[in-house]
Each structure stands twice: as C-alpha cells, then as structure tokens.
Coordinates of C-alpha atoms in Angstrom, one line a residue:
Chain A
M3 CA 68.0 31.5 -44.4
N4 CA 71.6 31.0 -45.4
D5 CA 73.6 34.3 -45.3
K6 CA 76.6 32.7 -47.1
T7 CA 77.4 33.7 -50.6
T8 CA 78.6 31.7 -53.5
H9 CA 79.2 32.3 -57.2
F10 CA 76.8 32.1 -60.1
G11 CA 79.4 32.5 -62.9
Y12 CA 81.2 35.7 -62.1
E13 CA 78.3 37.0 -60.0
D14 CA 78.2 36.7 -56.3
V15 CA 74.8 35.4 -55.1
S16 CA 73.4 34.2 -51.9
W17 CA 73.7 30.5 -51.2
D18 CA 70.0 29.9 -51.5
E19 CA 69.7 31.9 -54.7
K20 CA 72.2 29.8 -56.8
Q21 CA 70.0 26.8 -57.1
G22 CA 67.2 28.8 -58.5
K23 CA 69.4 30.7 -60.9
V24 CA 71.0 27.5 -62.2
A25 CA 67.5 26.0 -62.6
G26 CA 66.5 29.0 -64.7
V27 CA 69.5 28.4 -67.0
F28 CA 68.7 24.7 -67.6
H29 CA 64.9 25.3 -68.0
S30 CA 65.9 27.7 -70.8
V31 CA 68.4 25.4 -72.6
A32 CA 66.8 22.0 -72.1
Q33 CA 65.2 21.6 -75.5
K34 CA 68.3 22.5 -77.4
Y35 CA 70.9 21.2 -74.9
D36 CA 72.2 18.4 -77.2
I37 CA 72.5 20.5 -80.3
M38 CA 74.3 23.2 -78.3
N39 CA 76.7 20.6 -76.9
D40 CA 77.6 19.5 -80.4
L41 CA 78.0 23.0 -81.6
M42 CA 80.0 24.3 -78.7
S43 CA 82.4 21.3 -78.5
M44 CA 82.4 20.5 -82.2
G45 CA 81.2 17.1 -81.3
V46 CA 84.1 16.3 -79.0
H47 CA 81.9 16.1 -75.9
R48 CA 80.8 12.7 -77.3
L49 CA 84.4 11.4 -77.1
W50 CA 84.8 12.7 -73.6
K51 CA 81.6 10.9 -72.6
R52 CA 82.6 7.7 -74.5
L53 CA 85.9 7.6 -72.6
T54 CA 84.0 8.0 -69.3
I55 CA 81.9 5.0 -70.2
E56 CA 84.8 2.9 -71.3
L57 CA 86.8 3.6 -68.1
S58 CA 83.8 3.1 -65.9
G59 CA 84.2 -0.7 -66.0
V60 CA 80.4 -1.0 -65.8
R61 CA 79.1 -4.5 -66.7
K62 CA 76.1 -6.7 -66.6
G63 CA 73.9 -6.7 -63.5
Q64 CA 75.4 -3.6 -61.9
R65 CA 73.7 -0.5 -60.6
V66 CA 74.7 2.9 -62.0
L67 CA 73.7 6.4 -60.9
D68 CA 74.1 9.1 -63.5
I69 CA 73.7 12.5 -61.7
A70 CA 72.9 15.6 -63.6
G71 CA 72.2 13.1 -66.4
G72 CA 69.9 15.5 -68.1
T73 CA 69.2 14.4 -71.6
G74 CA 70.3 10.8 -71.0
D75 CA 73.2 10.2 -73.3
L76 CA 75.3 8.4 -70.7
A77 CA 72.3 6.6 -69.2
A78 CA 71.4 5.2 -72.6
K79 CA 74.8 3.5 -72.9
F80 CA 74.8 2.3 -69.3
S81 CA 71.4 0.8 -69.8
R82 CA 72.9 -1.5 -72.5
L83 CA 76.0 -2.3 -70.4
V84 CA 74.1 -3.3 -67.2
G85 CA 71.5 -5.4 -69.1
P86 CA 68.1 -6.5 -67.9
E87 CA 69.4 -7.6 -64.4
G88 CA 71.1 -4.2 -63.8
E89 CA 69.7 -0.8 -63.0
V90 CA 70.4 2.7 -64.2
I91 CA 69.1 5.8 -62.4
L92 CA 69.1 9.0 -64.3
A93 CA 68.9 11.8 -61.7
D94 CA 68.7 15.5 -62.3
I95 CA 67.5 18.4 -60.2
N96 CA 66.0 20.1 -63.2
D97 CA 62.6 18.6 -64.3
S98 CA 62.8 20.2 -67.8
M99 CA 66.1 18.4 -68.5
L100 CA 64.7 15.2 -67.0
K101 CA 61.6 15.4 -69.3
V102 CA 63.8 15.8 -72.4
G103 CA 65.9 12.8 -71.3
R104 CA 62.9 10.6 -70.6
D105 CA 61.3 11.5 -73.9
R106 CA 64.6 11.0 -75.8
L107 CA 65.2 7.5 -74.3
A108 CA 61.5 6.5 -74.8
D109 CA 61.7 7.5 -78.4
K110 CA 64.8 5.3 -78.9
G111 CA 63.0 2.4 -77.2
I112 CA 65.4 2.4 -74.3
A113 CA 63.5 1.3 -71.2
G114 CA 63.1 -1.4 -68.7
N115 CA 66.1 -0.9 -66.5
I116 CA 66.2 2.9 -66.4
Q117 CA 64.5 5.0 -63.8
F118 CA 64.2 8.8 -63.8
V119 CA 64.5 10.6 -60.5
Q120 CA 64.4 14.3 -59.7
A121 CA 67.0 14.7 -57.1
N122 CA 69.5 17.2 -55.6
A123 CA 73.1 15.9 -55.7
Q124 CA 73.7 17.4 -52.3
C125 CA 71.1 15.1 -50.7
L126 CA 70.7 12.0 -52.8
P127 CA 67.5 10.1 -51.9
F128 CA 69.1 6.6 -52.1
A129 CA 70.1 4.0 -49.6
D130 CA 73.7 3.7 -48.4
D131 CA 76.1 1.5 -50.4
H132 CA 73.7 1.1 -53.3
F133 CA 75.6 1.9 -56.5
D134 CA 78.5 0.2 -58.3
C135 CA 79.3 3.3 -60.2
I136 CA 78.3 7.0 -60.0
T137 CA 78.9 9.4 -62.9
I138 CA 78.3 13.2 -63.0
A139 CA 79.1 14.7 -66.4
F140 CA 79.2 18.5 -66.7
G141 CA 77.0 18.8 -63.6
L142 CA 79.3 19.3 -60.6
R143 CA 80.2 22.9 -61.4
N144 CA 76.5 23.8 -61.2
V145 CA 76.1 22.4 -57.7
T146 CA 76.0 24.9 -54.9
D147 CA 77.7 22.9 -52.2
K148 CA 80.1 20.6 -54.0
D149 CA 81.6 19.2 -50.8
E150 CA 78.2 18.1 -49.6
A151 CA 77.4 16.6 -53.0
L152 CA 80.6 14.6 -52.9
R153 CA 79.9 13.3 -49.4
S154 CA 76.4 12.3 -50.5
M155 CA 77.8 10.5 -53.5
Y156 CA 80.3 8.7 -51.2
R157 CA 77.4 7.5 -49.0
V158 CA 75.4 6.0 -51.7
L159 CA 78.3 4.3 -53.5
K160 CA 79.0 0.6 -52.7
P161 CA 82.4 -0.3 -51.2
G162 CA 84.7 -0.9 -54.1
G163 CA 82.5 1.3 -56.3
Q164 CA 83.8 4.2 -58.4
L165 CA 82.8 7.8 -58.8
M166 CA 83.6 9.5 -62.1
V167 CA 83.4 13.2 -62.5
L168 CA 83.7 14.6 -66.0
E169 CA 83.9 18.4 -65.9
F170 CA 85.5 21.4 -67.5
S171 CA 88.8 22.2 -65.9
K172 CA 91.9 24.3 -66.4
P173 CA 93.8 24.0 -69.7
T174 CA 97.3 22.6 -69.1
V175 CA 98.7 24.4 -72.2
K176 CA 98.9 28.1 -71.1
A177 CA 99.3 29.2 -74.8
L178 CA 95.7 28.0 -75.3
N179 CA 94.2 30.4 -72.8
P180 CA 93.7 33.4 -75.0
I181 CA 92.0 31.3 -77.7
Y182 CA 90.0 29.5 -75.1
D183 CA 88.9 32.7 -73.5
T184 CA 87.9 34.3 -76.8
Y185 CA 86.0 31.1 -77.7
S186 CA 84.2 30.9 -74.3
F187 CA 83.3 34.6 -73.9
K188 CA 82.7 35.8 -77.4
I189 CA 81.8 32.8 -79.6
L190 CA 79.8 30.7 -77.3
P191 CA 77.3 33.4 -76.2
F192 CA 77.0 34.3 -79.9
I193 CA 76.1 30.7 -80.9
G194 CA 73.8 30.6 -77.9
K195 CA 72.0 33.7 -79.1
L196 CA 71.7 32.4 -82.7
V197 CA 70.5 28.9 -81.8
T198 CA 68.6 29.3 -78.6
N199 CA 68.1 33.1 -78.4
D200 CA 69.7 32.9 -75.0
A201 CA 73.2 34.4 -74.9
E202 CA 73.1 34.9 -71.1
S203 CA 72.9 31.2 -70.3
Y204 CA 76.0 30.5 -72.4
Q205 CA 77.7 33.5 -70.7
Y206 CA 77.0 31.7 -67.4
L207 CA 78.4 28.5 -68.8
A208 CA 81.7 30.1 -69.7
E209 CA 81.9 31.9 -66.3
S210 CA 81.0 28.9 -64.3
I211 CA 83.8 26.9 -66.0
R212 CA 86.3 29.6 -64.8
M213 CA 85.0 29.4 -61.3
H214 CA 85.1 25.6 -61.0
P215 CA 88.0 24.1 -59.0
D216 CA 91.1 23.1 -61.0
Q217 CA 92.2 19.5 -61.3
E218 CA 94.3 19.2 -58.1
T219 CA 91.7 21.1 -56.0
L220 CA 88.9 18.8 -57.1
K221 CA 91.0 15.7 -56.4
E222 CA 91.6 17.0 -52.9
M223 CA 87.9 17.7 -52.4
M224 CA 87.2 14.1 -53.4
E225 CA 89.8 12.8 -51.0
K226 CA 88.3 15.0 -48.2
A227 CA 84.9 13.5 -48.9
G228 CA 86.3 10.0 -48.3
F229 CA 87.2 8.8 -51.7
S230 CA 90.5 6.8 -52.2
Q231 CA 92.9 6.3 -55.0
C232 CA 91.7 9.5 -56.6
Q233 CA 93.2 10.4 -59.9
Y234 CA 92.4 12.5 -62.9
H235 CA 92.9 12.4 -66.7
N236 CA 93.3 15.6 -68.6
L237 CA 91.4 15.5 -71.9
T238 CA 91.8 17.9 -74.8
A239 CA 94.8 19.6 -73.2
G240 CA 93.0 19.9 -69.8
I241 CA 89.9 21.8 -71.1
V242 CA 88.1 18.8 -69.6
A243 CA 89.2 16.5 -66.9
L244 CA 87.9 13.1 -65.8
H245 CA 88.3 12.5 -62.1
R246 CA 88.0 9.1 -60.6
G247 CA 87.8 7.9 -57.0
F248 CA 86.9 4.8 -55.1
K249 CA 85.1 3.9 -52.0
I250 CA 87.4 1.5 -50.2
Chain B
M1 CA 96.7 9.5 -71.6
S2 CA 94.9 12.3 -73.4
L3 CA 95.7 12.3 -77.1
K4 CA 96.1 8.6 -77.7
A5 CA 92.9 7.9 -75.7
E6 CA 90.9 10.5 -77.6
V7 CA 92.1 9.3 -81.0
S8 CA 91.2 5.8 -80.0
M9 CA 87.7 7.0 -78.9
A10 CA 87.4 8.9 -82.2
L11 CA 88.2 5.8 -84.2
T12 CA 85.8 3.6 -82.2
A13 CA 83.1 6.3 -82.5
A14 CA 83.6 6.5 -86.3
L15 CA 83.4 2.7 -86.6
E16 CA 80.2 2.6 -84.5
T17 CA 78.6 5.4 -86.6
A18 CA 79.5 3.7 -89.9
I19 CA 78.2 0.3 -88.7
N20 CA 74.9 1.9 -87.4
T21 CA 74.4 3.9 -90.5
Y22 CA 74.7 0.7 -92.5
L23 CA 72.4 -1.2 -90.1
Q24 CA 69.8 1.6 -90.2
M25 CA 69.3 0.8 -93.8
D26 CA 68.0 -2.7 -93.1
P27 CA 65.2 -2.4 -90.4
E28 CA 64.7 -6.2 -90.4
T29 CA 68.3 -6.8 -89.3
L30 CA 68.0 -4.1 -86.6
K31 CA 65.0 -5.9 -85.2
R32 CA 66.9 -9.2 -85.2
L33 CA 69.8 -7.6 -83.3
A34 CA 67.4 -7.4 -80.3
D35 CA 68.0 -11.2 -79.9
F36 CA 71.6 -10.4 -79.0
S37 CA 70.7 -7.5 -76.7
D38 CA 72.2 -9.0 -73.5
K39 CA 75.3 -10.4 -75.2
V40 CA 78.9 -9.1 -75.6
I41 CA 80.9 -10.2 -78.6
A42 CA 84.6 -9.6 -78.5
I43 CA 86.7 -9.3 -81.7
E44 CA 90.4 -9.7 -81.1
L45 CA 92.7 -8.4 -83.8
Q46 CA 95.7 -10.6 -83.4
D47 CA 99.2 -9.1 -83.6
T48 CA 97.7 -5.6 -83.0
G49 CA 96.9 -5.7 -79.3
I50 CA 93.5 -4.3 -80.2
S51 CA 90.2 -5.8 -79.1
L52 CA 86.8 -4.4 -80.0
Y53 CA 83.6 -5.3 -78.0
C54 CA 80.3 -5.3 -79.9
L55 CA 77.1 -4.9 -77.8
P56 CA 74.1 -5.3 -80.1
Q57 CA 70.7 -4.1 -79.4
A58 CA 67.5 -3.2 -81.3
Q59 CA 68.6 0.4 -81.6
G60 CA 71.9 -0.6 -83.2
M61 CA 75.4 -1.6 -82.2
T62 CA 77.6 -0.2 -79.4
I63 CA 81.3 -0.6 -80.1
M64 CA 83.8 -0.3 -77.3
S65 CA 87.5 -0.7 -77.0
H66 CA 87.5 -1.5 -73.3
Y67 CA 85.1 -3.8 -71.5
Q68 CA 85.7 -5.1 -67.9
G69 CA 83.3 -8.0 -67.9
D70 CA 83.6 -11.3 -69.7
A71 CA 82.6 -11.5 -73.4
D72 CA 80.1 -14.2 -74.2
T73 CA 81.9 -15.0 -77.5
T74 CA 85.4 -14.1 -78.7
I75 CA 86.2 -14.1 -82.5
S76 CA 89.9 -13.9 -82.9
G77 CA 92.1 -13.6 -86.0
R78 CA 94.5 -11.4 -87.9
P79 CA 92.8 -8.4 -89.5
V80 CA 93.3 -9.8 -93.0
S81 CA 91.7 -13.1 -92.0
L82 CA 88.7 -11.4 -90.3
A83 CA 88.2 -9.2 -93.4
K84 CA 88.2 -12.3 -95.6
L85 CA 85.6 -13.9 -93.3
T86 CA 83.3 -10.9 -93.1
I87 CA 83.7 -9.2 -96.5
L88 CA 84.4 -12.1 -98.8
N89 CA 82.5 -14.7 -96.6
D90 CA 85.6 -17.0 -97.0
T91 CA 84.8 -19.6 -94.4
Q92 CA 88.0 -21.5 -95.3
V93 CA 89.8 -19.1 -92.9
M94 CA 87.9 -20.8 -90.0
F95 CA 88.8 -24.4 -91.2
A96 CA 92.4 -23.3 -91.6
G97 CA 92.5 -22.0 -88.1
E98 CA 93.1 -18.4 -89.1
V99 CA 90.0 -17.3 -87.4
T100 CA 88.8 -18.9 -84.2
I101 CA 85.6 -18.6 -82.1
S102 CA 85.8 -19.3 -78.4
G103 CA 83.2 -19.0 -75.6
D104 CA 79.6 -19.4 -76.9
V105 CA 80.5 -20.7 -80.4
E106 CA 76.8 -20.9 -81.5
L107 CA 76.3 -17.3 -80.6
G108 CA 79.4 -16.3 -82.7
Q109 CA 78.0 -18.2 -85.6
D110 CA 74.5 -16.8 -85.3
F111 CA 75.9 -13.3 -85.1
K112 CA 78.1 -13.8 -88.1
K113 CA 75.0 -15.2 -90.0
L114 CA 73.0 -12.2 -89.0
L115 CA 75.5 -9.8 -90.4
E116 CA 75.8 -11.8 -93.6
N117 CA 72.1 -11.7 -94.2
I118 CA 71.9 -7.9 -94.1
D119 CA 69.7 -7.1 -97.1
I120 CA 69.6 -3.4 -97.9
D121 CA 67.0 -2.3 -100.3
W122 CA 69.3 0.2 -102.0
E123 CA 66.7 1.1 -104.6
E124 CA 64.2 2.1 -102.0
H125 CA 66.8 4.4 -100.3
L126 CA 67.9 5.9 -103.6
S127 CA 64.3 6.6 -104.5
Q128 CA 64.0 8.9 -101.5
V129 CA 66.5 11.1 -103.3
T130 CA 65.9 10.6 -107.0
G131 CA 62.4 9.3 -107.3
D132 CA 61.2 5.8 -108.2
I133 CA 61.9 5.8 -111.9
I134 CA 65.6 6.8 -111.8
A135 CA 66.1 4.6 -108.8
H136 CA 64.6 1.6 -110.6
K137 CA 66.7 2.2 -113.7
T138 CA 69.9 2.7 -111.7
G139 CA 69.1 -0.5 -109.7
H140 CA 68.5 -2.5 -112.9
A141 CA 71.7 -1.2 -114.6
I142 CA 73.8 -2.2 -111.5
R143 CA 72.2 -5.6 -111.3
E144 CA 73.0 -6.2 -114.9
M145 CA 76.6 -5.1 -114.4
A146 CA 77.0 -7.4 -111.4
A147 CA 75.6 -10.3 -113.3
W148 CA 78.0 -9.7 -116.3
W149 CA 80.9 -9.5 -113.8
R150 CA 79.9 -12.7 -112.1
N151 CA 79.7 -14.6 -115.4
N152 CA 82.7 -13.1 -117.1
S153 CA 85.2 -12.8 -114.2
K154 CA 85.1 -16.6 -113.6
R155 CA 85.8 -17.2 -117.3
A156 CA 88.6 -14.6 -117.3
Q157 CA 90.2 -16.2 -114.3
Q158 CA 89.9 -19.7 -115.9
N159 CA 91.4 -18.5 -119.2
G160 CA 94.2 -16.7 -117.4
R161 CA 95.0 -19.8 -115.3
E162 CA 95.0 -22.1 -118.4
Y163 CA 97.2 -19.7 -120.3
L164 CA 99.8 -19.6 -117.5
Q165 CA 99.7 -23.3 -116.9
E166 CA 99.4 -24.8 -120.5
E167 CA 100.7 -22.1 -122.9
V168 CA 103.7 -20.5 -121.2
Q169 CA 104.0 -23.1 -118.5
I170 CA 105.3 -20.7 -115.8
I171 CA 103.0 -22.0 -113.1
P172 CA 102.3 -25.7 -112.3
D173 CA 98.8 -27.1 -112.4
K174 CA 97.0 -28.6 -109.4
E175 CA 98.1 -32.2 -110.0
E176 CA 101.8 -31.1 -110.3
V177 CA 101.6 -29.1 -107.1
E178 CA 100.0 -32.0 -105.2
A179 CA 102.6 -34.4 -106.5
F180 CA 105.4 -32.0 -105.4
F181 CA 104.0 -31.7 -101.9
A182 CA 103.5 -35.5 -101.6
G183 CA 107.2 -35.9 -102.6
V184 CA 108.2 -33.3 -99.9
E185 CA 106.2 -35.2 -97.3
T186 CA 107.8 -38.5 -98.3
L187 CA 111.3 -37.0 -98.2
R188 CA 110.6 -35.5 -94.7
D189 CA 109.4 -38.9 -93.4
D190 CA 112.4 -40.6 -94.9
A191 CA 114.8 -38.1 -93.3
A192 CA 113.1 -38.5 -89.9
R193 CA 113.4 -42.3 -90.2
L194 CA 117.1 -42.0 -91.2
A195 CA 117.8 -39.7 -88.3
A196 CA 116.1 -42.1 -85.9
R197 CA 118.1 -45.0 -87.3
I198 CA 121.4 -43.2 -87.0
S199 CA 120.6 -42.2 -83.4
Q200 CA 119.8 -45.8 -82.6
L201 CA 123.0 -47.1 -84.1
A202 CA 125.0 -44.4 -82.3
S203 CA 123.5 -45.3 -78.9
S204 CA 124.0 -49.1 -79.5
R205 CA 127.6 -48.5 -80.5
A206 CA 128.2 -46.5 -77.3
D207 CA 126.7 -49.4 -75.3
D208 CA 129.1 -51.9 -77.0
K209 CA 132.3 -49.9 -76.1
P210 CA 134.3 -51.6 -73.3
K211 CA 134.2 -49.7 -70.0
D212 CA 137.5 -48.7 -68.5

C-alpha cells in the first residue's frame, strides 16, 4: 500500500486512490465526452488536435501510439496517415472511453490498422523502441505518476521517434486569468450539470488543469525522462500547450 | 507560433468541412474515393507559399497544410488557374502550362475526373426538407432556367462580339489578330537576323584591322 498522497483536483488523496477516482470521472463522462469537448472549448479543441496531427510528421507505414486516446478522434486521423502498412494503437486505461472510441470508429468504417488496448500509461505493455510517434492529448494531467508515464513512453518510442503531449497549461496572458477562472469554475460545471447531469466531474476537470505542471516544468520533466530537443508551443494564449520531445 | 498556426488550422478545417459536406451529398463519389485511400495528392498554390495535401478515403477527405512524407501526385498552379480548372473545367490551362501535374500523372487525372463527376441529386436532398412535390417543381424550374441561360448566353456573347467587331470596330476580329501576331513574329525574326549579320560584320572587320 502506497502511503504517498497526490492531488485529485484540489483534493489530496492517497496515491492508490487517484486512479480509481479518475476512472469514476471518465466512466461518467464517456458517452457525452465529445459533445462536452465541443461545448467547453467552443470547438477549438478540434484545432488543437489538428495542429498536433500536422506537426506529428506521421506518414505511411509508421506506428503510432495514441495514449488516453479515448473516443478516437486522433486515432482516426492517424489511421489514414499511416495507411494499410502502418499501425495505430489507441490505448486508454478506461474501458468505457475505449468502448465509445471503438464503436465510433467502427461506425465510421475505420478499421484494419487500428487496435484498441486497455493500458496504464505508467506501464505501457509494448516492446521497447516500437513506435514512431506517441501522442497523449488531454490525458497526462489525469495520470497519477507523470514521471513514470513519461519514462514508459520513452522506452516504447523508437530512436528518432517523437512524443507529443497536448494538455491544458498556464495562460501566458495574465489578464485572461479572471475570465478563465470564472469560465472554468462557474460555467463549465454548469454546462456539465445541464448536459451530463454531472457537475462534479467538470469541477474536477477545472481543478486538475490548475494542478497540472506549467509549460517549463513539463518540459523539464520530459528532459528528465530522457527526451531530447524538447520544446513547447503555446496555443490559445497558453490555455493549452503542445510539448514535443524526441528519443535520440 | 500560436495565432497564425491556429488561424491556418481553422481555415484548413473549414475547407475540409465544406468539401466533406459537399461530398456527403453524393454517396457514389464517396464510395469511389475509397480507391484513393492510400494516396496523397498535393495541391501547390504558386506564388502564395501554400500547399494543401488531400488524403481521400471512403469516409471523405482529410485536408492538411503540412505533410512530411512524399505526395503521390502534385498539382501545381496559380490559384486563378486552379480555379479555372476545377470550377470551369477549363482544360486549356493545362495545355498552356498554367497548371502542371507531377508525380503520378494518371492518379492526378483520375482524381480530377472523380471530382468532376460529382453528381448531387439536389432534388432528393431538398425533398427531405420541403417534400417531393415542391422539390420536383423547384428542380424543374431551375433546370429550365439553366437551359435558357445556356441557349441565350452564347447568343448574347456572339451578338456582343459581332457588334464590337463589325459595327463600332473597336476590337479586331480573329483573323486580324492572327495577322498582327504573324507580323510581329516576322519582325522579330528579321530583327534577330539583322543583329546576327551586324555582329558577323563587326567581328570580320575587327579581324581585318592590321595588328600593331
């Protein structure tokens, strides 16, 4: 039993408890995850993800791992990019999200080069040096031990491969903070209550964003895990950041 | 990077949505897109520095503004020339070299043909909203207007051209223009021959001069 504590939003919980609590959140939101993303970000999340795909450099025949891939929007695009000779693995620790993703992609007829794996980012069940590109979009902040997850990603990435972490971060325009706080702590839970009848999950969302490392800290964490040439791009005034690092 | 990149993504996303909305209206074309599902077609807009990459598949088209791999086909031209080719189906732009296809040329032509043959049953789509009778009457009225335009616009163009050429004589007719260009070609060739002759005479005169 691990006596260490960590954060679940603003709440301190034991290390072992966090995973279960996060699982509870995502079991609750899985069915309406995509609608809520559109409502909460006013559709902008699609642009953030599009930029991630374009900068990934993924091409035919490559192997891509999309961690916390949930409902599959990144995996669907990667599937087209890698083609029939390539491979996309959509991994998520939460089986409800994975089921939604699998059903969504099947409904669209996207199959053949995608596999669905329930996996913990902290101990990825893949061979060393296996993937050309690893992405984790809006998932890292939910991981209990982020350093361990980054080390695991480093292990399964091929030499020359790239890790891309798309995640909420710290706004670079200080004047935005009051508006951002009001939006996060008042409006989001209200929308969550209206659409999914689950204000608490969206309260957790807002809190977990505030507890996530800022841009420089995450960059240092990636370097400590072994990644090189680490950089980040601030998107929408730093509300979201795209971190990139390579295994050299 | 942020604002410019996000605007670029927004424009590419809007273009992709518009194209896919259009394609969704013709299920047959969507099915045929599956034949291109492992191909990448690049469209280079000359003089703008912008390239777009089309990745077709049975579900629709993915449009990207960056692609690291090699495109199977590149269609290159100025935006106006590409518009003439795609919207007006003006294939002269290819013969004139304004639009070029490199890489897998056959793929480029097959792709172009696929897009030209999009056949949207607008009446069927309208009937989902208005019902069959109104949709049919609207479709019939539009087809009649289109036929009137096709018949009368050609005549209007011809009448206009004849008026300007024959009545007020402010523009030359085709034969006069061709005669003028033939005259310009002859004058250019004569000038080139004269220049060559002068050069030859100058060099032979320099050779004849006694050396000191």
